[in-house]
JSON list of C-alpha atoms in Angstrom, two decimals:
[
{"chain": "A", "resi": 1, "resn": "UNK", "atom": "CA", "xyz": [1.29, -27.86, 5.90]},
{"chain": "A", "resi": 2, "resn": "UNK", "atom": "CA", "xyz": [-2.35, -27.75, 4.87]},
{"chain": "A", "resi": 3, "resn": "UNK", "atom": "CA", "xyz": [-3.65, -30.34, 2.43]},
{"chain": "A", "resi": 4, "resn": "UNK", "atom": "CA", "xyz": [-3.45, -28.45, -0.89]},
{"chain": "A", "resi": 5, "resn": "UNK", "atom": "CA", "xyz": [-6.30, -30.15, -2.77]},
{"chain": "A", "resi": 6, "resn": "UNK", "atom": "CA", "xyz": [-8.25, -26.93, -3.34]},
{"chain": "A", "resi": 7, "resn": "UNK", "atom": "CA", "xyz": [-5.20, -25.23, -4.81]},
{"chain": "A", "resi": 8, "resn": "UNK", "atom": "CA", "xyz": [-4.45, -28.22, -7.05]},
{"chain": "A", "resi": 9, "resn": "UNK", "atom": "CA", "xyz": [-8.05, -28.15, -8.27]},
{"chain": "A", "resi": 10, "resn": "UNK", "atom": "CA", "xyz": [-7.71, -24.44, -9.04]},
{"chain": "A", "resi": 11, "resn": "UNK", "atom": "CA", "xyz": [-4.58, -25.05, -11.12]},
{"chain": "A", "resi": 12, "resn": "UNK", "atom": "CA", "xyz": [-6.18, -27.92, -13.03]},
{"chain": "A", "resi": 13, "resn": "UNK", "atom": "CA", "xyz": [-9.39, -25.93, -13.58]},
{"chain": "A", "resi": 14, "resn": "UNK", "atom": "CA", "xyz": [-7.43, -23.30, -15.51]},
{"chain": "A", "resi": 15, "resn": "UNK", "atom": "CA", "xyz": [-5.76, -25.87, -17.77]},
{"chain": "A", "resi": 16, "resn": "UNK", "atom": "CA", "xyz": [-7.95, -25.64, -20.92]},
{"chain": "A", "resi": 17, "resn": "UNK", "atom": "CA", "xyz": [-6.15, -28.52, -22.66]},
{"chain": "A", "resi": 18, "resn": "UNK", "atom": "CA", "xyz": [-7.28, -31.06, -20.04]},
{"chain": "A", "resi": 19, "resn": "UNK", "atom": "CA", "xyz": [-10.64, -32.80, -20.15]},
{"chain": "A", "resi": 20, "resn": "UNK", "atom": "CA", "xyz": [-12.66, -33.23, -16.96]},
{"chain": "A", "resi": 21, "resn": "UNK", "atom": "CA", "xyz": [-11.50, -36.87, -16.75]},
{"chain": "A", "resi": 22, "resn": "UNK", "atom": "CA", "xyz": [-7.85, -35.86, -17.22]},
{"chain": "A", "resi": 23, "resn": "UNK", "atom": "CA", "xyz": [-8.18, -33.19, -14.54]},
{"chain": "A", "resi": 24, "resn": "UNK", "atom": "CA", "xyz": [-9.61, -35.73, -12.12]},
{"chain": "A", "resi": 25, "resn": "UNK", "atom": "CA", "xyz": [-6.79, -38.16, -12.93]},
{"chain": "A", "resi": 26, "resn": "UNK", "atom": "CA", "xyz": [-4.14, -35.46, -12.51]},
{"chain": "A", "resi": 27, "resn": "UNK", "atom": "CA", "xyz": [-5.55, -34.56, -9.11]},
{"chain": "A", "resi": 28, "resn": "UNK", "atom": "CA", "xyz": [-5.51, -38.20, -8.03]},
{"chain": "A", "resi": 29, "resn": "UNK", "atom": "CA", "xyz": [-1.92, -38.57, -9.27]},
{"chain": "A", "resi": 30, "resn": "UNK", "atom": "CA", "xyz": [-0.83, -35.49, -7.32]},
{"chain": "A", "resi": 31, "resn": "UNK", "atom": "CA", "xyz": [-2.37, -36.84, -4.15]},
{"chain": "A", "resi": 32, "resn": "UNK", "atom": "CA", "xyz": [-1.04, -40.41, -4.51]},
{"chain": "A", "resi": 33, "resn": "UNK", "atom": "CA", "xyz": [2.51, -39.05, -4.97]},
{"chain": "A", "resi": 34, "resn": "UNK", "atom": "CA", "xyz": [2.40, -37.67, -1.42]},
{"chain": "A", "resi": 35, "resn": "UNK", "atom": "CA", "xyz": [3.92, -40.39, 0.75]},
{"chain": "A", "resi": 36, "resn": "UNK", "atom": "CA", "xyz": [5.49, -38.24, 3.43]},
{"chain": "A", "resi": 37, "resn": "UNK", "atom": "CA", "xyz": [5.24, -34.76, 4.98]},
{"chain": "A", "resi": 38, "resn": "UNK", "atom": "CA", "xyz": [8.26, -33.79, 2.88]},
{"chain": "A", "resi": 39, "resn": "UNK", "atom": "CA", "xyz": [6.38, -34.70, -0.32]},
{"chain": "A", "resi": 40, "resn": "UNK", "atom": "CA", "xyz": [3.49, -32.52, 0.81]},
{"chain": "A", "resi": 41, "resn": "UNK", "atom": "CA", "xyz": [5.83, -29.59, 1.53]},
{"chain": "A", "resi": 42, "resn": "UNK", "atom": "CA", "xyz": [7.45, -29.98, -1.90]},
{"chain": "A", "resi": 43, "resn": "UNK", "atom": "CA", "xyz": [4.08, -30.03, -3.68]},
{"chain": "A", "resi": 44, "resn": "UNK", "atom": "CA", "xyz": [2.86, -27.01, -1.69]},
{"chain": "A", "resi": 45, "resn": "UNK", "atom": "CA", "xyz": [6.07, -25.13, -2.51]},
{"chain": "A", "resi": 46, "resn": "UNK", "atom": "CA", "xyz": [5.75, -25.90, -6.23]},
{"chain": "A", "resi": 47, "resn": "UNK", "atom": "CA", "xyz": [2.13, -24.77, -6.27]},
{"chain": "A", "resi": 48, "resn": "UNK", "atom": "CA", "xyz": [2.94, -21.60, -4.33]},
{"chain": "A", "resi": 49, "resn": "UNK", "atom": "CA", "xyz": [5.63, -20.74, -6.89]},
{"chain": "A", "resi": 50, "resn": "UNK", "atom": "CA", "xyz": [3.14, -21.20, -9.72]},
{"chain": "A", "resi": 51, "resn": "UNK", "atom": "CA", "xyz": [0.65, -18.94, -7.95]},
{"chain": "A", "resi": 52, "resn": "UNK", "atom": "CA", "xyz": [3.27, -16.18, -7.58]},
{"chain": "A", "resi": 53, "resn": "UNK", "atom": "CA", "xyz": [4.16, -16.25, -11.30]},
{"chain": "A", "resi": 54, "resn": "UNK", "atom": "CA", "xyz": [2.20, -13.97, -13.61]},
{"chain": "A", "resi": 55, "resn": "UNK", "atom": "CA", "xyz": [3.19, -15.36, -16.99]},
{"chain": "A", "resi": 56, "resn": "UNK", "atom": "CA", "xyz": [0.13, -14.31, -18.95]},
{"chain": "A", "resi": 57, "resn": "UNK", "atom": "CA", "xyz": [0.52, -10.69, -20.03]},
{"chain": "A", "resi": 58, "resn": "UNK", "atom": "CA", "xyz": [-2.19, -8.49, -21.53]},
{"chain": "A", "resi": 59, "resn": "UNK", "atom": "CA", "xyz": [-1.06, -7.01, -24.87]},
{"chain": "A", "resi": 60, "resn": "UNK", "atom": "CA", "xyz": [-3.24, -3.92, -24.47]},
{"chain": "A", "resi": 61, "resn": "UNK", "atom": "CA", "xyz": [-2.47, -2.79, -20.90]},
{"chain": "A", "resi": 62, "resn": "UNK", "atom": "CA", "xyz": [0.06, -3.51, -18.10]},
{"chain": "A", "resi": 63, "resn": "UNK", "atom": "CA", "xyz": [-2.11, -6.22, -16.48]},
{"chain": "A", "resi": 64, "resn": "UNK", "atom": "CA", "xyz": [-0.66, -9.70, -15.98]},
{"chain": "A", "resi": 65, "resn": "UNK", "atom": "CA", "xyz": [-2.16, -12.92, -14.62]},
{"chain": "A", "resi": 66, "resn": "UNK", "atom": "CA", "xyz": [-1.19, -16.22, -13.07]},
{"chain": "A", "resi": 67, "resn": "UNK", "atom": "CA", "xyz": [-3.78, -18.21, -15.00]},
{"chain": "A", "resi": 68, "resn": "UNK", "atom": "CA", "xyz": [-4.59, -18.09, -18.70]},
{"chain": "A", "resi": 69, "resn": "UNK", "atom": "CA", "xyz": [-8.32, -18.27, -18.00]},
{"chain": "A", "resi": 70, "resn": "UNK", "atom": "CA", "xyz": [-8.05, -15.04, -15.96]},
{"chain": "A", "resi": 71, "resn": "UNK", "atom": "CA", "xyz": [-6.32, -13.31, -18.87]},
{"chain": "A", "resi": 72, "resn": "UNK", "atom": "CA", "xyz": [-9.10, -14.51, -21.19]},
{"chain": "A", "resi": 73, "resn": "UNK", "atom": "CA", "xyz": [-11.72, -13.01, -18.89]},
{"chain": "A", "resi": 74, "resn": "UNK", "atom": "CA", "xyz": [-9.73, -9.76, -18.65]},
{"chain": "A", "resi": 75, "resn": "UNK", "atom": "CA", "xyz": [-9.42, -9.47, -22.45]},
{"chain": "A", "resi": 76, "resn": "UNK", "atom": "CA", "xyz": [-13.20, -9.28, -22.72]},
{"chain": "A", "resi": 77, "resn": "UNK", "atom": "CA", "xyz": [-12.96, -5.90, -20.99]},
{"chain": "A", "resi": 78, "resn": "UNK", "atom": "CA", "xyz": [-10.93, -4.63, -23.96]},
{"chain": "A", "resi": 79, "resn": "UNK", "atom": "CA", "xyz": [-12.94, -6.38, -26.69]},
{"chain": "A", "resi": 80, "resn": "UNK", "atom": "CA", "xyz": [-16.34, -5.64, -25.19]},
{"chain": "A", "resi": 81, "resn": "UNK", "atom": "CA", "xyz": [-17.30, -9.32, -25.45]},
{"chain": "A", "resi": 82, "resn": "UNK", "atom": "CA", "xyz": [-20.10, -10.33, -23.05]},
{"chain": "A", "resi": 83, "resn": "UNK", "atom": "CA", "xyz": [-20.95, -14.00, -23.62]},
{"chain": "A", "resi": 84, "resn": "UNK", "atom": "CA", "xyz": [-23.27, -14.48, -20.63]},
{"chain": "A", "resi": 85, "resn": "UNK", "atom": "CA", "xyz": [-26.67, -13.09, -21.62]},
{"chain": "A", "resi": 86, "resn": "UNK", "atom": "CA", "xyz": [-29.68, -12.63, -19.38]},
{"chain": "A", "resi": 87, "resn": "UNK", "atom": "CA", "xyz": [-32.85, -14.33, -20.67]},
{"chain": "A", "resi": 88, "resn": "UNK", "atom": "CA", "xyz": [-35.11, -11.81, -18.91]},
{"chain": "A", "resi": 89, "resn": "UNK", "atom": "CA", "xyz": [-33.58, -8.52, -20.10]},
{"chain": "A", "resi": 90, "resn": "UNK", "atom": "CA", "xyz": [-31.02, -7.23, -22.65]},
{"chain": "A", "resi": 91, "resn": "UNK", "atom": "CA", "xyz": [-28.16, -7.29, -20.13]},
{"chain": "A", "resi": 92, "resn": "UNK", "atom": "CA", "xyz": [-25.06, -9.37, -20.81]},
{"chain": "A", "resi": 93, "resn": "UNK", "atom": "CA", "xyz": [-21.91, -9.98, -18.80]},
{"chain": "A", "resi": 94, "resn": "UNK", "atom": "CA", "xyz": [-18.27, -11.00, -18.99]},
{"chain": "A", "resi": 95, "resn": "UNK", "atom": "CA", "xyz": [-18.55, -13.37, -16.03]},
{"chain": "A", "resi": 96, "resn": "UNK", "atom": "CA", "xyz": [-21.07, -16.10, -15.30]},
{"chain": "A", "resi": 97, "resn": "UNK", "atom": "CA", "xyz": [-21.26, -15.06, -11.64]},
{"chain": "A", "resi": 98, "resn": "UNK", "atom": "CA", "xyz": [-22.41, -11.57, -12.66]},
{"chain": "A", "resi": 99, "resn": "UNK", "atom": "CA", "xyz": [-25.24, -13.15, -14.66]},
{"chain": "A", "resi": 100, "resn": "UNK", "atom": "CA", "xyz": [-26.29, -15.12, -11.58]},
{"chain": "A", "resi": 101, "resn": "UNK", "atom": "CA", "xyz": [-26.43, -11.87, -9.63]},
{"chain": "A", "resi": 102, "resn": "UNK", "atom": "CA", "xyz": [-28.60, -10.28, -12.34]},
{"chain": "A", "resi": 103, "resn": "UNK", "atom": "CA", "xyz": [-31.06, -13.20, -12.14]},
{"chain": "A", "resi": 104, "resn": "UNK", "atom": "CA", "xyz": [-31.30, -12.66, -8.38]},
{"chain": "A", "resi": 105, "resn": "UNK", "atom": "CA", "xyz": [-32.10, -9.01, -9.10]},
{"chain": "A", "resi": 106, "resn": "UNK", "atom": "CA", "xyz": [-35.01, -10.08, -11.32]},
{"chain": "A", "resi": 107, "resn": "UNK", "atom": "CA", "xyz": [-36.31, -12.40, -8.59]},
{"chain": "A", "resi": 108, "resn": "UNK", "atom": "CA", "xyz": [-36.51, -9.43, -6.21]},
{"chain": "A", "resi": 109, "resn": "UNK", "atom": "CA", "xyz": [-34.98, -11.42, -3.37]},
{"chain": "A", "resi": 110, "resn": "UNK", "atom": "CA", "xyz": [-32.53, -9.53, -1.15]},
{"chain": "A", "resi": 111, "resn": "UNK", "atom": "CA", "xyz": [-32.01, -11.74, 1.88]},
{"chain": "A", "resi": 112, "resn": "UNK", "atom": "CA", "xyz": [-28.99, -9.88, 3.32]},
{"chain": "A", "resi": 113, "resn": "UNK", "atom": "CA", "xyz": [-30.28, -6.91, 5.32]},
{"chain": "A", "resi": 114, "resn": "UNK", "atom": "CA", "xyz": [-28.26, -4.11, 6.90]},
{"chain": "A", "resi": 115, "resn": "UNK", "atom": "CA", "xyz": [-28.84, -3.88, 10.68]},
{"chain": "A", "resi": 116, "resn": "UNK", "atom": "CA", "xyz": [-28.33, -0.09, 10.67]},
{"chain": "A", "resi": 117, "resn": "UNK", "atom": "CA", "xyz": [-30.44, 1.07, 7.70]},
{"chain": "A", "resi": 118, "resn": "UNK", "atom": "CA", "xyz": [-33.19, -0.23, 5.38]},
{"chain": "A", "resi": 119, "resn": "UNK", "atom": "CA", "xyz": [-30.70, -1.38, 2.71]},
{"chain": "A", "resi": 120, "resn": "UNK", "atom": "CA", "xyz": [-30.73, -5.03, 1.66]},
{"chain": "A", "resi": 121, "resn": "UNK", "atom": "CA", "xyz": [-28.64, -6.99, -0.82]},
{"chain": "A", "resi": 122, "resn": "UNK", "atom": "CA", "xyz": [-28.64, -10.10, -2.98]},
{"chain": "A", "resi": 123, "resn": "UNK", "atom": "CA", "xyz": [-25.22, -11.21, -1.66]},
{"chain": "A", "resi": 124, "resn": "UNK", "atom": "CA", "xyz": [-23.54, -11.15, 1.73]},
{"chain": "A", "resi": 125, "resn": "UNK", "atom": "CA", "xyz": [-20.40, -9.70, 0.12]},
{"chain": "A", "resi": 126, "resn": "UNK", "atom": "CA", "xyz": [-22.42, -6.66, -0.99]},
{"chain": "A", "resi": 127, "resn": "UNK", "atom": "CA", "xyz": [-23.76, -6.21, 2.53]},
{"chain": "A", "resi": 128, "resn": "UNK", "atom": "CA", "xyz": [-20.23, -6.32, 3.99]},
{"chain": "A", "resi": 129, "resn": "UNK", "atom": "CA", "xyz": [-19.07, -3.73, 1.47]},
{"chain": "A", "resi": 130, "resn": "UNK", "atom": "CA", "xyz": [-22.08, -1.51, 2.24]},
{"chain": "A", "resi": 131, "resn": "UNK", "atom": "CA", "xyz": [-21.49, -1.78, 6.00]},
{"chain": "A", "resi": 132, "resn": "UNK", "atom": "CA", "xyz": [-18.14, 0.00, 5.59]},
{"chain": "A", "resi": 133, "resn": "UNK", "atom": "CA", "xyz": [-20.19, 3.16, 4.91]},
{"chain": "A", "resi": 134, "resn": "UNK", "atom": "CA", "xyz": [-21.54, 2.97, 8.46]},
{"chain": "A", "resi": 135, "resn": "UNK", "atom": "CA", "xyz": [-18.21, 2.13, 10.10]},
{"chain": "A", "resi": 136, "resn": "UNK", "atom": "CA", "xyz": [-16.21, 4.64, 8.07]},
{"chain": "A", "resi": 137, "resn": "UNK", "atom": "CA", "xyz": [-13.58, 1.99, 7.45]},
{"chain": "A", "resi": 138, "resn": "UNK", "atom": "CA", "xyz": [-11.46, 2.42, 4.30]},
{"chain": "A", "resi": 139, "resn": "UNK", "atom": "CA", "xyz": [-9.28, -0.69, 4.10]},
{"chain": "A", "resi": 140, "resn": "UNK", "atom": "CA", "xyz": [-8.15, -0.22, 0.48]},
{"chain": "A", "resi": 141, "resn": "UNK", "atom": "CA", "xyz": [-5.20, 2.19, 0.58]},
{"chain": "A", "resi": 142, "resn": "UNK", "atom": "CA", "xyz": [-3.26, 3.71, -2.30]},
{"chain": "A", "resi": 143, "resn": "UNK", "atom": "CA", "xyz": [0.47, 2.97, -2.18]},
{"chain": "A", "resi": 144, "resn": "UNK", "atom": "CA", "xyz": [1.36, 6.21, -3.96]},
{"chain": "A", "resi": 145, "resn": "UNK", "atom": "CA", "xyz": [-0.66, 8.79, -2.00]},
{"chain": "A", "resi": 146, "resn": "UNK", "atom": "CA", "xyz": [-2.72, 9.06, 1.24]},
{"chain": "A", "resi": 147, "resn": "UNK", "atom": "CA", "xyz": [-6.02, 8.17, -0.48]},
{"chain": "A", "resi": 148, "resn": "UNK", "atom": "CA", "xyz": [-8.02, 5.21, 0.83]},
{"chain": "A", "resi": 149, "resn": "UNK", "atom": "CA", "xyz": [-11.33, 3.67, -0.17]},
{"chain": "A", "resi": 150, "resn": "UNK", "atom": "CA", "xyz": [-14.05, 1.36, 1.08]},
{"chain": "A", "resi": 151, "resn": "UNK", "atom": "CA", "xyz": [-14.23, -0.56, -2.23]},
{"chain": "A", "resi": 152, "resn": "UNK", "atom": "CA", "xyz": [-11.38, -2.22, -4.19]},
{"chain": "A", "resi": 153, "resn": "UNK", "atom": "CA", "xyz": [-12.81, -1.14, -7.56]},
{"chain": "A", "resi": 154, "resn": "UNK", "atom": "CA", "xyz": [-12.62, 2.52, -6.51]},
{"chain": "A", "resi": 155, "resn": "UNK", "atom": "CA", "xyz": [-8.99, 2.04, -5.52]},
{"chain": "A", "resi": 156, "resn": "UNK", "atom": "CA", "xyz": [-8.17, 0.37, -8.87]},
{"chain": "A", "resi": 157, "resn": "UNK", "atom": "CA", "xyz": [-9.71, 3.29, -10.74]},
{"chain": "A", "resi": 158, "resn": "UNK", "atom": "CA", "xyz": [-7.76, 5.74, -8.58]},
{"chain": "A", "resi": 159, "resn": "UNK", "atom": "CA", "xyz": [-4.45, 3.93, -9.19]},
{"chain": "A", "resi": 160, "resn": "UNK", "atom": "CA", "xyz": [-5.01, 4.13, -12.96]},
{"chain": "A", "resi": 161, "resn": "UNK", "atom": "CA", "xyz": [-4.88, 7.91, -12.66]},
{"chain": "A", "resi": 162, "resn": "UNK", "atom": "CA", "xyz": [-1.40, 7.60, -11.16]},
{"chain": "A", "resi": 163, "resn": "UNK", "atom": "CA", "xyz": [-0.19, 5.24, -13.89]},
{"chain": "A", "resi": 164, "resn": "UNK", "atom": "CA", "xyz": [-2.03, 6.93, -16.76]},
{"chain": "A", "resi": 165, "resn": "UNK", "atom": "CA", "xyz": [-3.54, 3.57, -17.74]},
{"chain": "A", "resi": 166, "resn": "UNK", "atom": "CA", "xyz": [-6.82, 3.92, -19.64]},
{"chain": "A", "resi": 167, "resn": "UNK", "atom": "CA", "xyz": [-8.21, 0.43, -20.15]},
{"chain": "A", "resi": 168, "resn": "UNK", "atom": "CA", "xyz": [-11.54, 1.38, -21.73]},
{"chain": "A", "resi": 169, "resn": "UNK", "atom": "CA", "xyz": [-10.85, 2.15, -25.39]},
{"chain": "A", "resi": 170, "resn": "UNK", "atom": "CA", "xyz": [-13.32, 3.48, -27.96]},
{"chain": "A", "resi": 171, "resn": "UNK", "atom": "CA", "xyz": [-13.85, 1.28, -31.05]},
{"chain": "A", "resi": 172, "resn": "UNK", "atom": "CA", "xyz": [-14.69, 4.28, -33.19]},
{"chain": "A", "resi": 173, "resn": "UNK", "atom": "CA", "xyz": [-11.76, 6.61, -32.43]},
{"chain": "A", "resi": 174, "resn": "UNK", "atom": "CA", "xyz": [-8.45, 6.71, -30.49]},
{"chain": "A", "resi": 175, "resn": "UNK", "atom": "CA", "xyz": [-10.09, 7.95, -27.27]},
{"chain": "A", "resi": 176, "resn": "UNK", "atom": "CA", "xyz": [-9.57, 5.93, -24.08]},
{"chain": "A", "resi": 177, "resn": "UNK", "atom": "CA", "xyz": [-10.94, 6.27, -20.56]},
{"chain": "A", "resi": 178, "resn": "UNK", "atom": "CA", "xyz": [-10.26, 5.29, -16.97]},
{"chain": "A", "resi": 179, "resn": "UNK", "atom": "CA", "xyz": [-13.79, 4.08, -16.27]},
{"chain": "A", "resi": 180, "resn": "UNK", "atom": "CA", "xyz": [-16.42, 2.14, -18.20]},
{"chain": "A", "resi": 181, "resn": "UNK", "atom": "CA", "xyz": [-19.19, 4.68, -17.67]},
{"chain": "A", "resi": 182, "resn": "UNK", "atom": "CA", "xyz": [-16.95, 7.38, -19.19]},
{"chain": "A", "resi": 183, "resn": "UNK", "atom": "CA", "xyz": [-16.53, 5.24, -22.31]},
{"chain": "A", "resi": 184, "resn": "UNK", "atom": "CA", "xyz": [-20.28, 4.56, -22.51]},
{"chain": "A", "resi": 185, "resn": "UNK", "atom": "CA", "xyz": [-21.05, 8.28, -22.43]},
{"chain": "A", "resi": 186, "resn": "UNK", "atom": "CA", "xyz": [-18.40, 8.98, -25.08]},
{"chain": "A", "resi": 187, "resn": "UNK", "atom": "CA", "xyz": [-19.68, 6.28, -27.47]},
{"chain": "A", "resi": 188, "resn": "UNK", "atom": "CA", "xyz": [-23.04, 8.06, -27.62]},
{"chain": "A", "resi": 189, "resn": "UNK", "atom": "CA", "xyz": [-21.27, 10.83, -29.54]},
{"chain": "A", "resi": 190, "resn": "UNK", "atom": "CA", "xyz": [-20.63, 8.29, -32.30]},
{"chain": "A", "resi": 191, "resn": "UNK", "atom": "CA", "xyz": [-23.98, 6.45, -32.13]},
{"chain": "A", "resi": 192, "resn": "UNK", "atom": "CA", "xyz": [-26.17, 9.53, -31.64]},
{"chain": "A", "resi": 193, "resn": "UNK", "atom": "CA", "xyz": [-27.98, 7.81, -28.78]},
{"chain": "A", "resi": 194, "resn": "UNK", "atom": "CA", "xyz": [-29.70, 10.25, -26.39]},
{"chain": "A", "resi": 195, "resn": "UNK", "atom": "CA", "xyz": [-31.29, 8.17, -23.63]},
{"chain": "A", "resi": 196, "resn": "UNK", "atom": "CA", "xyz": [-32.08, 11.05, -21.26]},
{"chain": "A", "resi": 197, "resn": "UNK", "atom": "CA", "xyz": [-35.31, 12.71, -22.38]},
{"chain": "A", "resi": 198, "resn": "UNK", "atom": "CA", "xyz": [-36.96, 15.83, -21.00]},
{"chain": "A", "resi": 199, "resn": "UNK", "atom": "CA", "xyz": [-40.43, 15.19, -19.53]},
{"chain": "A", "resi": 200, "resn": "UNK", "atom": "CA", "xyz": [-41.74, 18.55, -20.68]},
{"chain": "A", "resi": 201, "resn": "UNK", "atom": "CA", "xyz": [-40.43, 18.81, -24.25]},
{"chain": "A", "resi": 202, "resn": "UNK", "atom": "CA", "xyz": [-38.97, 16.58, -27.01]},
{"chain": "A", "resi": 203, "resn": "UNK", "atom": "CA", "xyz": [-35.34, 17.47, -26.11]},
{"chain": "A", "resi": 204, "resn": "UNK", "atom": "CA", "xyz": [-33.04, 14.54, -25.31]},
{"chain": "A", "resi": 205, "resn": "UNK", "atom": "CA", "xyz": [-29.46, 14.33, -24.09]},
{"chain": "A", "resi": 206, "resn": "UNK", "atom": "CA", "xyz": [-26.51, 11.96, -24.12]},
{"chain": "A", "resi": 207, "resn": "UNK", "atom": "CA", "xyz": [-26.10, 12.32, -20.33]}
]
């Protein structure tokens, strides 16, 4: 069995009631309790069982999560909360990693370059995703129909149309939508915002 320290750290990281010192102590205790290969197998089995469980259920959609911290992040999608704010523009994000990506965008650095076209990216993961366009590979397959996609987000959106799940809910009326951009366009009906302006006359549009 592989030494499960990374998995133990992941479990402890998502335990909001533990301080950093307690987490460190719990990790040390877990490791010192391993005195034989059988102990290691038992610990790995217990951790694997925890990973399989999805005890934290969203009250607004069918989503469920193994870790409470993942549910907390997911709930921001429903509430619209975006605690990570960019200091260089009005953008804000649900996840800290997305803010880091935005800061890279401001820096203008795109070190990951496609070998088949002029495209370049701020992260290697984005380059790998882009490269599927060239290869034609569509690894993300729908389990309910023959559709397949090159990006997991596109598959998730597609699956919602099978289930009828509409996660993006309007705060002003009962309307709900499959995708965020659909909700953003709808909200402009309530706010009166018309960001798309004609260059030849004063007319403006919601989309």
